[in-house]
Amino acid sequence: MTPEIQSQKTRELCNLAPVIPVIVIKDITKAEDLARALVAGGLPVLEVTLRSDAALDSIRAMSRIEGGHVGAGTVLTPDDAKRAKDAGAKFAVSPGLTDRLIQACSDLDLPLLPGAVTASEVMRAADAGYDMLKFFPAEAVGGAPALKSLAGPLPKVSFCPTGGVSPDNARDYLSLPNVVCVGGSWVATDADVTAENWSAIEARARTATALR
Ligand SMILES: O=C(O)C(=O)C[C@H](O)[C@H](O)COP(=O)(O)O
């Protein structure tokens, strides 16, 4: 799958809801209920970061939830991409972009949402065929004003800003012409997942759907 088609797919996914919950899951037994709560709350696209041992099995379990689109986050290497694909991930998210990752995701037919921040990084990703990118770490590199500045010279590239995005600043990003959705971990907090407080997570998801 070419990078152009990959971006077409990730753009479609990013268009499904204003927020992609970024999930760091430690307990596989919570995966299905968590996904069910988020999808029920109106957020069907879920990013499960490969930063925990439970991540791959959780992607497998969450993929069973009807209406959900489960992808893998923190995909850094071809091996990460392969393991994510084998677990059933429908897309991959990376904080950056490497030649090896482009090759792996193209070979695996795994749509990649790669990260880029500077004009050069964005130009390099666009040159490779990716026009739907993650802007990470959004707040730390200048937030919405920084991202807005990129829209001038690079109007054809769209972003999913992630990193420090919250209900307080999400609208600043979502109002930009080059933002399709935002990503964030605030919807599925560690505390609520541990306490199995699914109704609170569903309610937060529902609030997030109204951000746009
Ligand atoms: O692992 C990755 O590749 C990431 O996506 C990094 C962070 O988990 C997200 O950027 C979420 O950041 P917060 O919403 O600020 O918690």
Short mmCIF file of N, CA and C in Angstrom, two decimals, residues 1-3 5-6 9 102 105-111:
data_model
loop_
_atom_site.label_atom_id
_atom_site.label_comp_id
_atom_site.label_asym_id
_atom_site.label_seq_id
_atom_site.Cartn_x
_atom_site.Cartn_y
_atom_site.Cartn_z
N MET A 1 0.86 -1.19 0.00
CA MET A 1 0.00 0.00 0.00
C MET A 1 0.90 1.25 0.00
N THR A 2 0.66 2.11 -0.98
CA THR A 2 1.53 3.29 -1.08
C THR A 2 1.27 4.25 0.09
N PRO A 3 2.25 5.09 0.41
CA PRO A 3 2.03 6.10 1.45
C PRO A 3 0.81 6.99 1.14
N ILE A 5 -2.00 6.14 -0.37
CA ILE A 5 -3.21 5.39 0.02
C ILE A 5 -3.27 5.26 1.54
N GLN A 6 -2.11 5.05 2.17
CA GLN A 6 -2.09 4.96 3.64
C GLN A 6 -2.67 6.23 4.26
N LYS A 9 -6.37 6.47 3.98
CA LYS A 9 -7.06 5.65 5.00
C LYS A 9 -7.00 6.33 6.37
N ILE A 102 8.51 3.45 6.65
CA ILE A 102 7.77 3.64 5.39
C ILE A 102 7.73 2.32 4.63
N CYS A 105 5.52 -0.44 6.56
CA CYS A 105 4.07 -0.22 6.51
C CYS A 105 3.54 -0.37 5.09
N SER A 106 4.35 0.01 4.12
CA SER A 106 3.95 -0.18 2.72
C SER A 106 3.87 -1.67 2.40
N ASP A 107 4.88 -2.44 2.83
CA ASP A 107 4.89 -3.89 2.58
C ASP A 107 3.75 -4.60 3.31
N LEU A 108 3.45 -4.12 4.52
CA LEU A 108 2.44 -4.79 5.36
C LEU A 108 1.00 -4.35 5.05
N ASP A 109 0.86 -3.36 4.17
CA ASP A 109 -0.47 -2.76 3.94
C ASP A 109 -1.06 -2.23 5.24
N LEU A 110 -0.22 -1.59 6.02
CA LEU A 110 -0.66 -1.03 7.31
C LEU A 110 -0.61 0.49 7.22
N PRO A 111 -1.77 1.16 7.19
CA PRO A 111 -1.77 2.62 7.08
C PRO A 111 -1.04 3.27 8.25
#
